[in-house]
Short mmCIF file of the C-alpha atoms (twelve columns), coordinates in Angstrom:
data_MODEL
# 
_entry.id   MODEL 
# 
loop_
_atom_site.group_PDB 
_atom_site.id 
_atom_site.type_symbol 
_atom_site.label_atom_id 
_atom_site.label_alt_id 
_atom_site.label_comp_id 
_atom_site.label_asym_id 
_atom_site.label_seq_id 
_atom_site.Cartn_x 
_atom_site.Cartn_y 
_atom_site.Cartn_z 
_atom_site.pdbx_PDB_model_num 
ATOM 1   C CA . MET A 1   46.226  106.555 168.213 1 
ATOM 2   C CA . ALA A 2   49.904  105.762 168.724 1 
ATOM 3   C CA . THR A 3   52.009  108.490 170.248 1 
ATOM 4   C CA . ALA A 4   55.441  109.591 169.055 1 
ATOM 5   C CA . ASP A 5   57.120  107.738 171.936 1 
ATOM 6   C CA . ASP A 6   55.525  104.470 170.874 1 
ATOM 7   C CA . LEU A 7   57.077  104.769 167.385 1 
ATOM 8   C CA . LYS A 8   60.675  105.167 168.641 1 
ATOM 9   C CA . PHE A 9   63.122  102.245 168.657 1 
ATOM 10  C CA . GLN A 10  63.517  100.823 172.138 1 
ATOM 11  C CA . GLU A 11  66.182  98.651  173.704 1 
ATOM 12  C CA . PHE A 12  65.410  94.954  174.101 1 
ATOM 13  C CA . ASP A 13  65.720  93.484  177.567 1 
ATOM 14  C CA . ASP A 14  68.433  91.025  176.480 1 
ATOM 15  C CA . ALA A 15  70.573  93.845  175.097 1 
ATOM 16  C CA . ALA A 16  70.089  95.901  178.258 1 
ATOM 17  C CA . ASN A 17  71.109  92.944  180.437 1 
ATOM 18  C CA . LEU A 18  74.217  92.334  178.324 1 
ATOM 19  C CA . LEU A 19  75.257  95.956  178.559 1 
ATOM 20  C CA . ALA A 20  74.757  95.879  182.325 1 
ATOM 21  C CA . ALA A 21  76.938  92.786  182.613 1 
ATOM 22  C CA . ASN A 22  79.643  94.136  180.279 1 
ATOM 23  C CA . PRO A 23  79.703  97.955  180.279 1 
ATOM 24  C CA . ASP A 24  82.799  98.023  177.977 1 
ATOM 25  C CA . ALA A 25  81.018  96.226  175.131 1 
ATOM 26  C CA . THR A 26  80.831  98.000  171.770 1 
ATOM 27  C CA . THR A 27  77.460  98.764  170.265 1 
ATOM 28  C CA . ILE A 28  76.685  99.518  166.634 1 
ATOM 29  C CA . SER A 29  73.795  101.698 165.616 1 
ATOM 30  C CA . ILE A 30  71.964  101.110 162.345 1 
ATOM 31  C CA . ASP A 31  72.233  104.837 161.641 1 
ATOM 32  C CA . GLU A 32  76.044  104.789 161.768 1 
ATOM 33  C CA . PRO A 33  77.845  103.538 158.645 1 
ATOM 34  C CA . VAL A 34  80.447  100.860 159.182 1 
ATOM 35  C CA . GLU A 35  83.877  102.132 158.192 1 
ATOM 36  C CA . ILE A 36  86.373  99.715  156.720 1 
ATOM 37  C CA . PRO A 37  89.995  100.547 157.404 1 
ATOM 38  C CA . LYS A 38  91.796  101.651 154.262 1 
ATOM 39  C CA . ASN A 39  94.817  99.515  155.043 1 
ATOM 40  C CA . GLN A 40  92.813  96.345  155.583 1 
ATOM 41  C CA . HIS A 41  93.764  94.878  152.216 1 
ATOM 42  C CA . SER A 42  97.092  96.622  151.778 1 
ATOM 43  C CA . HIS A 43  99.063  93.757  153.310 1 
ATOM 44  C CA . LEU A 44  97.452  91.289  150.937 1 
ATOM 45  C CA . GLN A 45  98.744  93.009  147.789 1 
ATOM 46  C CA . GLU A 46  102.205 92.575  146.437 1 
ATOM 47  C CA . PRO A 47  104.483 95.574  146.849 1 
ATOM 48  C CA . GLY A 48  104.889 97.694  143.729 1 
ATOM 49  C CA . ARG A 49  101.626 96.596  142.092 1 
ATOM 50  C CA . GLU A 50  99.150  98.943  143.776 1 
ATOM 51  C CA . GLU A 51  99.865  101.680 141.245 1 
ATOM 52  C CA . ASP A 52  99.528  99.268  138.339 1 
ATOM 53  C CA . ASP A 53  96.199  98.001  139.667 1 
ATOM 54  C CA . GLU A 54  95.026  101.584 139.935 1 
ATOM 55  C CA . LEU A 55  96.074  102.228 136.349 1 
ATOM 56  C CA . LEU A 56  94.246  99.200  135.011 1 
ATOM 57  C CA . GLY A 57  91.062  99.865  136.976 1 
ATOM 58  C CA . THR A 58  89.514  99.530  140.404 1 
ATOM 59  C CA . ASP A 59  86.335  97.980  141.702 1 
ATOM 60  C CA . ASP A 60  84.633  101.365 141.692 1 
ATOM 61  C CA . SER A 61  85.511  101.974 138.060 1 
ATOM 62  C CA . ASP A 62  84.339  98.492  137.124 1 
ATOM 63  C CA . LYS A 63  81.007  99.105  138.872 1 
ATOM 64  C CA . THR A 64  80.665  102.404 137.059 1 
ATOM 65  C CA . GLU A 65  81.282  100.716 133.721 1 
ATOM 66  C CA . LEU A 66  78.754  98.008  134.520 1 
ATOM 67  C CA . LEU A 67  76.137  100.584 135.452 1 
ATOM 68  C CA . ALA A 68  76.933  102.518 132.286 1 
ATOM 69  C CA . GLY A 69  76.526  99.353  130.243 1 
ATOM 70  C CA . GLN A 70  73.013  98.863  131.635 1 
ATOM 71  C CA . LYS A 71  71.812  101.915 129.766 1 
ATOM 72  C CA . LYS A 72  69.841  101.157 126.657 1 
ATOM 73  C CA . SER A 73  71.949  101.734 123.559 1 
ATOM 74  C CA . ALA A 74  70.517  102.625 120.189 1 
ATOM 75  C CA . PRO A 75  70.594  100.051 117.354 1 
ATOM 76  C CA . PHE A 76  73.753  100.086 115.255 1 
ATOM 77  C CA . TRP A 77  71.893  101.135 112.096 1 
ATOM 78  C CA . THR A 78  70.732  104.418 113.642 1 
ATOM 79  C CA . PHE A 79  72.530  107.727 113.725 1 
ATOM 80  C CA . GLU A 80  72.302  107.894 117.530 1 
ATOM 81  C CA . TYR A 81  74.453  104.772 117.842 1 
ATOM 82  C CA . TYR A 82  77.421  106.361 116.034 1 
ATOM 83  C CA . GLN A 83  76.821  109.740 117.644 1 
ATOM 84  C CA . THR A 84  78.016  108.333 120.963 1 
ATOM 85  C CA . PHE A 85  81.478  107.751 119.462 1 
ATOM 86  C CA . PHE A 86  81.818  111.481 118.766 1 
ATOM 87  C CA . ASP A 87  80.329  112.711 122.041 1 
ATOM 88  C CA . VAL A 88  83.393  114.629 123.203 1 
ATOM 89  C CA . ASP A 89  84.116  118.305 123.747 1 
ATOM 90  C CA . THR A 90  87.103  120.380 122.693 1 
ATOM 91  C CA . TYR A 91  88.682  120.423 126.132 1 
ATOM 92  C CA . GLN A 92  88.732  116.628 126.334 1 
ATOM 93  C CA . VAL A 93  90.329  116.341 122.897 1 
ATOM 94  C CA . LEU A 94  92.975  118.940 123.742 1 
ATOM 95  C CA . ASP A 95  93.675  117.242 127.050 1 
ATOM 96  C CA . ARG A 96  94.166  113.887 125.325 1 
ATOM 97  C CA . ILE A 97  96.400  115.434 122.670 1 
ATOM 98  C CA . LYS A 98  98.497  117.033 125.392 1 
ATOM 99  C CA . GLY A 99  98.725  113.700 127.181 1 
ATOM 100 C CA . SER A 100 99.969  111.992 124.006 1 
ATOM 101 C CA . VAL A 101 102.587 114.650 123.283 1 
ATOM 102 C CA . PHE A 102 103.793 114.917 126.891 1 
ATOM 103 C CA . PRO A 103 103.382 111.405 128.344 1 
ATOM 104 C CA . VAL A 104 103.691 111.069 132.115 1 
ATOM 105 C CA . PRO A 105 106.164 108.305 133.078 1 
ATOM 106 C CA . GLY A 106 104.436 105.348 134.684 1 
ATOM 107 C CA . LYS A 107 100.919 106.556 133.877 1 
ATOM 108 C CA . ASN A 108 98.437  104.681 131.728 1 
ATOM 109 C CA . PHE A 109 96.993  106.761 128.885 1 
ATOM 110 C CA . VAL A 110 93.741  104.787 128.799 1 
ATOM 111 C CA . ARG A 111 93.190  105.061 132.543 1 
ATOM 112 C CA . LEU A 112 93.929  108.788 132.695 1 
ATOM 113 C CA . TYR A 113 92.248  110.092 129.539 1 
ATOM 114 C CA . ILE A 114 90.287  107.489 127.574 1 
ATOM 115 C CA . ARG A 115 88.381  105.079 129.813 1 
ATOM 116 C CA . SER A 116 85.802  107.593 131.006 1 
ATOM 117 C CA . ASN A 117 84.695  108.422 127.444 1 
ATOM 118 C CA . PRO A 118 86.503  106.848 124.459 1 
ATOM 119 C CA . ASP A 119 85.876  108.666 121.197 1 
ATOM 120 C CA . LEU A 120 86.549  108.469 117.469 1 
ATOM 121 C CA . TYR A 121 86.400  112.206 116.826 1 
ATOM 122 C CA . GLY A 122 90.012  112.882 117.796 1 
ATOM 123 C CA . PRO A 123 91.572  109.845 116.067 1 
ATOM 124 C CA . PHE A 124 89.626  110.446 112.835 1 
ATOM 125 C CA . TRP A 125 90.634  114.082 112.445 1 
ATOM 126 C CA . ILE A 126 94.183  113.467 113.615 1 
ATOM 127 C CA . CYS A 127 94.610  110.830 110.902 1 
ATOM 128 C CA . ALA A 128 92.981  113.081 108.278 1 
ATOM 129 C CA . THR A 129 95.221  116.001 109.222 1 
ATOM 130 C CA . LEU A 130 98.295  113.775 109.176 1 
ATOM 131 C CA . VAL A 131 97.414  112.477 105.697 1 
ATOM 132 C CA . PHE A 132 97.232  115.935 104.129 1 
ATOM 133 C CA . THR A 133 100.226 117.175 106.114 1 
ATOM 134 C CA . ILE A 134 102.448 114.353 104.865 1 
ATOM 135 C CA . ALA A 135 101.218 114.679 101.275 1 
ATOM 136 C CA . VAL A 136 101.610 118.471 101.091 1 
ATOM 137 C CA . SER A 137 104.915 118.504 102.960 1 
ATOM 138 C CA . GLY A 138 106.251 115.739 100.721 1 
ATOM 139 C CA . ASN A 139 105.445 117.771 97.596  1 
ATOM 140 C CA . LEU A 140 107.005 120.902 99.060  1 
ATOM 141 C CA . SER A 141 110.100 118.977 100.089 1 
ATOM 142 C CA . ASN A 142 110.503 117.639 96.568  1 
ATOM 143 C CA . PHE A 143 110.073 121.165 95.200  1 
ATOM 144 C CA . PHE A 144 112.729 122.675 97.476  1 
ATOM 145 C CA . ILE A 145 115.194 119.887 96.731  1 
ATOM 146 C CA . HIS A 146 115.033 120.486 92.960  1 
ATOM 147 C CA . LEU A 147 114.620 124.248 93.215  1 
ATOM 148 C CA . GLY A 148 117.062 126.063 90.937  1 
ATOM 149 C CA . LYS A 149 117.638 123.230 88.491  1 
ATOM 150 C CA . PRO A 150 116.878 124.461 84.959  1 
ATOM 151 C CA . THR A 151 115.653 121.075 83.749  1 
ATOM 152 C CA . TYR A 152 113.187 120.588 86.610  1 
ATOM 153 C CA . HIS A 153 109.493 121.362 86.178  1 
ATOM 154 C CA . TYR A 154 107.332 121.110 89.285  1 
ATOM 155 C CA . VAL A 155 104.322 118.810 88.943  1 
ATOM 156 C CA . PRO A 156 102.121 118.199 92.033  1 
ATOM 157 C CA . GLU A 157 101.871 114.523 92.936  1 
ATOM 158 C CA . PHE A 158 98.269  114.083 94.027  1 
ATOM 159 C CA . ARG A 159 98.711  110.336 94.250  1 
ATOM 160 C CA . LYS A 160 100.623 110.895 97.483  1 
ATOM 161 C CA . VAL A 161 97.355  111.891 99.164  1 
ATOM 162 C CA . SER A 162 95.714  108.556 98.387  1 
ATOM 163 C CA . ILE A 163 98.850  106.616 99.335  1 
ATOM 164 C CA . ALA A 164 99.176  108.473 102.635 1 
ATOM 165 C CA . ALA A 165 95.463  108.009 103.412 1 
ATOM 166 C CA . THR A 166 95.611  104.277 102.742 1 
ATOM 167 C CA . THR A 167 98.728  103.858 104.871 1 
ATOM 168 C CA . ILE A 168 97.646  105.977 107.840 1 
ATOM 169 C CA . TYR A 169 94.073  104.725 108.124 1 
ATOM 170 C CA . ALA A 170 95.066  101.100 107.562 1 
ATOM 171 C CA . TYR A 171 97.590  101.392 110.378 1 
ATOM 172 C CA . ALA A 172 95.186  103.224 112.707 1 
ATOM 173 C CA . TRP A 173 92.457  100.586 112.265 1 
ATOM 174 C CA . LEU A 174 93.981  97.239  111.284 1 
ATOM 175 C CA . VAL A 175 96.778  97.220  113.864 1 
ATOM 176 C CA . PRO A 176 94.391  98.000  116.782 1 
ATOM 177 C CA . LEU A 177 92.027  95.332  115.450 1 
ATOM 178 C CA . ALA A 178 94.807  92.726  115.427 1 
ATOM 179 C CA . LEU A 179 96.021  93.797  118.868 1 
ATOM 180 C CA . TRP A 180 92.499  93.679  120.302 1 
ATOM 181 C CA . GLY A 181 91.995  90.164  118.944 1 
ATOM 182 C CA . PHE A 182 95.338  89.056  120.369 1 
ATOM 183 C CA . LEU A 183 94.543  90.446  123.828 1 
ATOM 184 C CA . MET A 184 91.153  88.762  123.794 1 
ATOM 185 C CA . TRP A 185 92.783  85.458  122.850 1 
ATOM 186 C CA . ARG A 186 95.417  85.741  125.581 1 
ATOM 187 C CA . ASN A 187 92.701  86.704  128.045 1 
ATOM 188 C CA . SER A 188 91.080  83.328  127.425 1 
ATOM 189 C CA . LYS A 189 94.416  81.630  128.121 1 
ATOM 190 C CA . VAL A 190 95.595  83.705  131.102 1 
ATOM 191 C CA . MET A 191 92.953  84.997  133.482 1 
ATOM 192 C CA . ASN A 192 95.073  87.870  134.778 1 
ATOM 193 C CA . ILE A 193 95.328  89.526  131.364 1 
ATOM 194 C CA . VAL A 194 93.502  92.859  131.272 1 
ATOM 195 C CA . SER A 195 91.943  93.407  127.862 1 
ATOM 196 C CA . TYR A 196 91.052  96.815  126.482 1 
ATOM 197 C CA . SER A 197 88.056  97.401  124.277 1 
ATOM 198 C CA . PHE A 198 88.570  97.906  120.554 1 
ATOM 199 C CA . LEU A 199 87.442  101.522 120.800 1 
ATOM 200 C CA . GLU A 200 89.985  102.250 123.541 1 
ATOM 201 C CA . ILE A 201 92.834  100.768 121.490 1 
ATOM 202 C CA . VAL A 202 91.824  102.791 118.417 1 
ATOM 203 C CA . CYS A 203 91.744  105.867 120.631 1 
ATOM 204 C CA . VAL A 204 95.271  105.264 121.899 1 
ATOM 205 C CA . TYR A 205 96.696  104.708 118.414 1 
ATOM 206 C CA . GLY A 206 94.882  107.700 116.968 1 
ATOM 207 C CA . TYR A 207 96.066  110.165 119.577 1 
ATOM 208 C CA . SER A 208 99.603  108.739 119.530 1 
ATOM 209 C CA . LEU A 209 99.910  109.820 115.876 1 
ATOM 210 C CA . PHE A 210 99.371  113.506 116.643 1 
ATOM 211 C CA . VAL A 211 103.048 114.150 117.307 1 
ATOM 212 C CA . TYR A 212 103.826 113.308 113.657 1 
ATOM 213 C CA . ILE A 213 101.773 116.275 112.392 1 
ATOM 214 C CA . PRO A 214 104.255 118.994 113.461 1 
ATOM 215 C CA . THR A 215 107.085 116.591 112.678 1 
ATOM 216 C CA . ALA A 216 105.891 116.196 109.073 1 
ATOM 217 C CA . ILE A 217 105.850 119.979 108.697 1 
ATOM 218 C CA . LEU A 218 109.442 120.172 109.923 1 
ATOM 219 C CA . TRP A 219 110.416 117.401 107.496 1 
ATOM 220 C CA . ILE A 220 110.263 120.060 104.759 1 
ATOM 221 C CA . ILE A 221 113.742 121.100 105.898 1 
ATOM 222 C CA . PRO A 222 116.054 119.754 103.142 1 
ATOM 223 C CA . GLN A 223 118.518 118.143 105.564 1 
ATOM 224 C CA . LYS A 224 118.392 114.379 105.956 1 
ATOM 225 C CA . VAL A 225 120.119 114.410 109.330 1 
ATOM 226 C CA . VAL A 226 117.581 116.856 110.761 1 
ATOM 227 C CA . ARG A 227 114.705 114.794 109.388 1 
ATOM 228 C CA . TRP A 228 115.903 111.549 110.907 1 
ATOM 229 C CA . VAL A 229 116.596 113.177 114.267 1 
ATOM 230 C CA . LEU A 230 113.046 114.562 114.313 1 
ATOM 231 C CA . MET A 231 111.693 111.159 113.352 1 
ATOM 232 C CA . VAL A 232 113.523 109.397 116.187 1 
ATOM 233 C CA . PHE A 233 112.363 112.012 118.691 1 
ATOM 234 C CA . SER A 234 108.720 111.704 117.606 1 
ATOM 235 C CA . LEU A 235 108.972 107.926 117.601 1 
ATOM 236 C CA . CYS A 236 110.201 107.919 121.195 1 
ATOM 237 C CA . LEU A 237 107.324 110.135 122.358 1 
ATOM 238 C CA . SER A 238 104.525 108.263 120.610 1 
ATOM 239 C CA . GLY A 239 106.090 104.862 121.280 1 
ATOM 240 C CA . SER A 240 106.313 105.570 124.998 1 
ATOM 241 C CA . VAL A 241 102.548 106.200 125.066 1 
ATOM 242 C CA . LEU A 242 101.935 102.779 123.522 1 
ATOM 243 C CA . VAL A 243 104.387 100.987 125.821 1 
ATOM 244 C CA . MET A 244 103.034 102.531 129.027 1 
ATOM 245 C CA . THR A 245 99.502  101.671 127.901 1 
ATOM 246 C CA . PHE A 246 99.884  98.060  126.792 1 
ATOM 247 C CA . TRP A 247 102.682 96.782  129.008 1 
ATOM 248 C CA . PRO A 248 100.496 96.705  132.158 1 
ATOM 249 C CA . ALA A 249 97.951  94.696  130.170 1 
ATOM 250 C CA . VAL A 250 100.389 91.924  129.178 1 
ATOM 251 C CA . ARG A 251 102.857 91.923  132.067 1 
ATOM 252 C CA . ASP A 252 101.109 88.996  133.815 1 
ATOM 253 C CA . ASP A 253 101.394 86.860  130.710 1 
ATOM 254 C CA . ASN A 254 104.400 84.698  129.852 1 
ATOM 255 C CA . ARG A 255 107.524 86.863  129.908 1 
ATOM 256 C CA . ARG A 256 108.498 86.038  126.327 1 
ATOM 257 C CA . VAL A 257 104.990 86.640  125.053 1 
ATOM 258 C CA . ALA A 258 104.754 89.973  126.866 1 
ATOM 259 C CA . VAL A 259 108.114 91.203  125.579 1 
ATOM 260 C CA . ALA A 260 107.350 89.993  122.048 1 
ATOM 261 C CA . THR A 261 103.992 91.784  122.093 1 
ATOM 262 C CA . VAL A 262 105.462 95.121  123.120 1 
ATOM 263 C CA . ALA A 263 108.364 94.696  120.677 1 
ATOM 264 C CA . THR A 264 105.924 94.042  117.830 1 
ATOM 265 C CA . ILE A 265 103.921 97.152  118.736 1 
ATOM 266 C CA . LEU A 266 107.068 99.279  118.654 1 
ATOM 267 C CA . LEU A 267 108.316 97.650  115.435 1 
ATOM 268 C CA . LEU A 268 105.100 98.379  113.547 1 
ATOM 269 C CA . HIS A 269 105.091 101.925 114.888 1 
ATOM 270 C CA . ALA A 270 108.680 102.432 113.768 1 
ATOM 271 C CA . LEU A 271 107.950 100.980 110.312 1 
ATOM 272 C CA . LEU A 272 105.186 103.535 109.834 1 
ATOM 273 C CA . ALA A 273 107.448 106.464 110.723 1 
ATOM 274 C CA . VAL A 274 110.433 105.233 108.708 1 
ATOM 275 C CA . GLY A 275 108.260 104.329 105.731 1 
ATOM 276 C CA . CYS A 276 106.582 107.747 105.581 1 
ATOM 277 C CA . LEU A 277 109.902 109.555 105.853 1 
ATOM 278 C CA . ALA A 278 111.658 107.370 103.283 1 
ATOM 279 C CA . TYR A 279 108.858 107.354 100.692 1 
ATOM 280 C CA . PHE A 280 107.439 110.876 100.895 1 
ATOM 281 C CA . PHE A 281 110.564 112.856 101.769 1 
ATOM 282 C CA . ASP A 282 113.748 110.874 101.114 1 
ATOM 283 C CA . ALA A 283 112.821 109.434 97.728  1 
ATOM 284 C CA . PRO A 284 115.823 109.001 95.397  1 
ATOM 285 C CA . GLU A 285 116.375 111.921 93.090  1 
ATOM 286 C CA . LEU A 286 115.868 111.255 89.422  1 
ATOM 287 C CA . ASP A 287 118.683 112.179 87.057  1 
ATOM 288 C CA . ILE A 288 116.894 114.657 84.847  1 
ATOM 289 C CA . SER A 289 119.083 115.260 81.825  1 
ATOM 290 C CA . ALA A 290 118.466 117.001 78.529  1 
ATOM 291 C CA . PRO A 291 116.339 114.992 76.106  1 
ATOM 292 C CA . ILE A 292 118.217 113.116 73.402  1 
ATOM 293 C CA . ILE A 293 117.337 114.424 69.935  1 
ATOM 294 C CA . PRO A 294 117.613 111.759 67.236  1 
ATOM 295 C CA . ALA A 295 119.931 112.490 64.368  1 
ATOM 296 C CA . PRO A 296 118.113 113.710 61.254  1 
ATOM 297 C CA . ILE A 297 118.235 111.522 58.162  1 
ATOM 298 C CA . ILE A 298 118.863 113.475 54.922  1 
ATOM 299 C CA . PRO A 299 118.377 111.604 51.646  1 
ATOM 300 C CA . ALA A 300 121.136 112.118 49.040  1 
ATOM 301 C CA . HIS A 301 120.635 112.610 45.327  1 
ATOM 302 C CA . ASN A 302 122.452 109.408 44.388  1 
ATOM 303 C CA . GLY A 303 119.959 107.202 46.245  1 
ATOM 304 C CA . THR A 304 121.966 106.861 49.459  1 
ATOM 305 C CA . THR A 305 121.083 108.347 52.844  1 
ATOM 306 C CA . VAL A 306 123.319 110.525 54.913  1 
ATOM 307 C CA . ILE A 307 123.014 110.554 58.739  1 
ATOM 308 C CA . THR A 308 124.255 113.713 60.305  1 
ATOM 309 C CA . LYS A 309 125.430 113.876 63.876  1 
ATOM 310 C CA . SER A 310 123.636 116.293 66.169  1 
ATOM 311 C CA . HIS A 311 125.756 118.146 68.719  1 
# 
């Protein structure tokens, strides 16, 4: 039987002789983890880009995503597959809404709120709420504008709901789809381009539209100047979320391409806001006048007709 002393690790003779010849030599034990200095790679990075690299992802986050991708996913025709897109709690949704309304300068919305668990629950209900808010507020605005006119009769315009739904959902899905395809294409051309997933881009666009919900309610105020000021303010908040998210992803591309990409994102975002305000709230007023009554025709006894003028 082997004793406990026989099972212990023992020094080799060569190692003992080396230590006797050089007492100041450094030894490493297999039980002690090797520590890598934190500043070992700091001098290799360009100044001013460490924060951007952290925003776009680190090696640890990439490893986490790879390990997460190794999990078996359900087939796309099952309910469990789509359930993962709505696997989010109320606190996460509120935190992401707060991050879209109060963006932090220089911080990436995807990196801070979305990348850990992108969802479709928040974007879907934000778009649905925005659709009904714009439609109802547009009808109320039209009612208050014509309130007090004797010739005006209020008729609800239900078609505004379908128009708002088509516009909002088309923007929240088609624009991210086009942007995702463009980033994938540029990623094949330029290796340094960081491409987001389609679900992450939809998440960013969906949450960036939340600020227009309270803005649409305030658009009921029958003052065009107030409406346009609110629109510009909301556009700056939501647009800043998009710029701070997608600029780090295209900054390593050609300068003209990067600037054109961000400018196109802002232009489409501005067209949505201006279009909703102009169509649903600032529509031209119709000149509602009294109906014209045709003059009665009275036949005469001598075979001729007499047309009387109506006053």
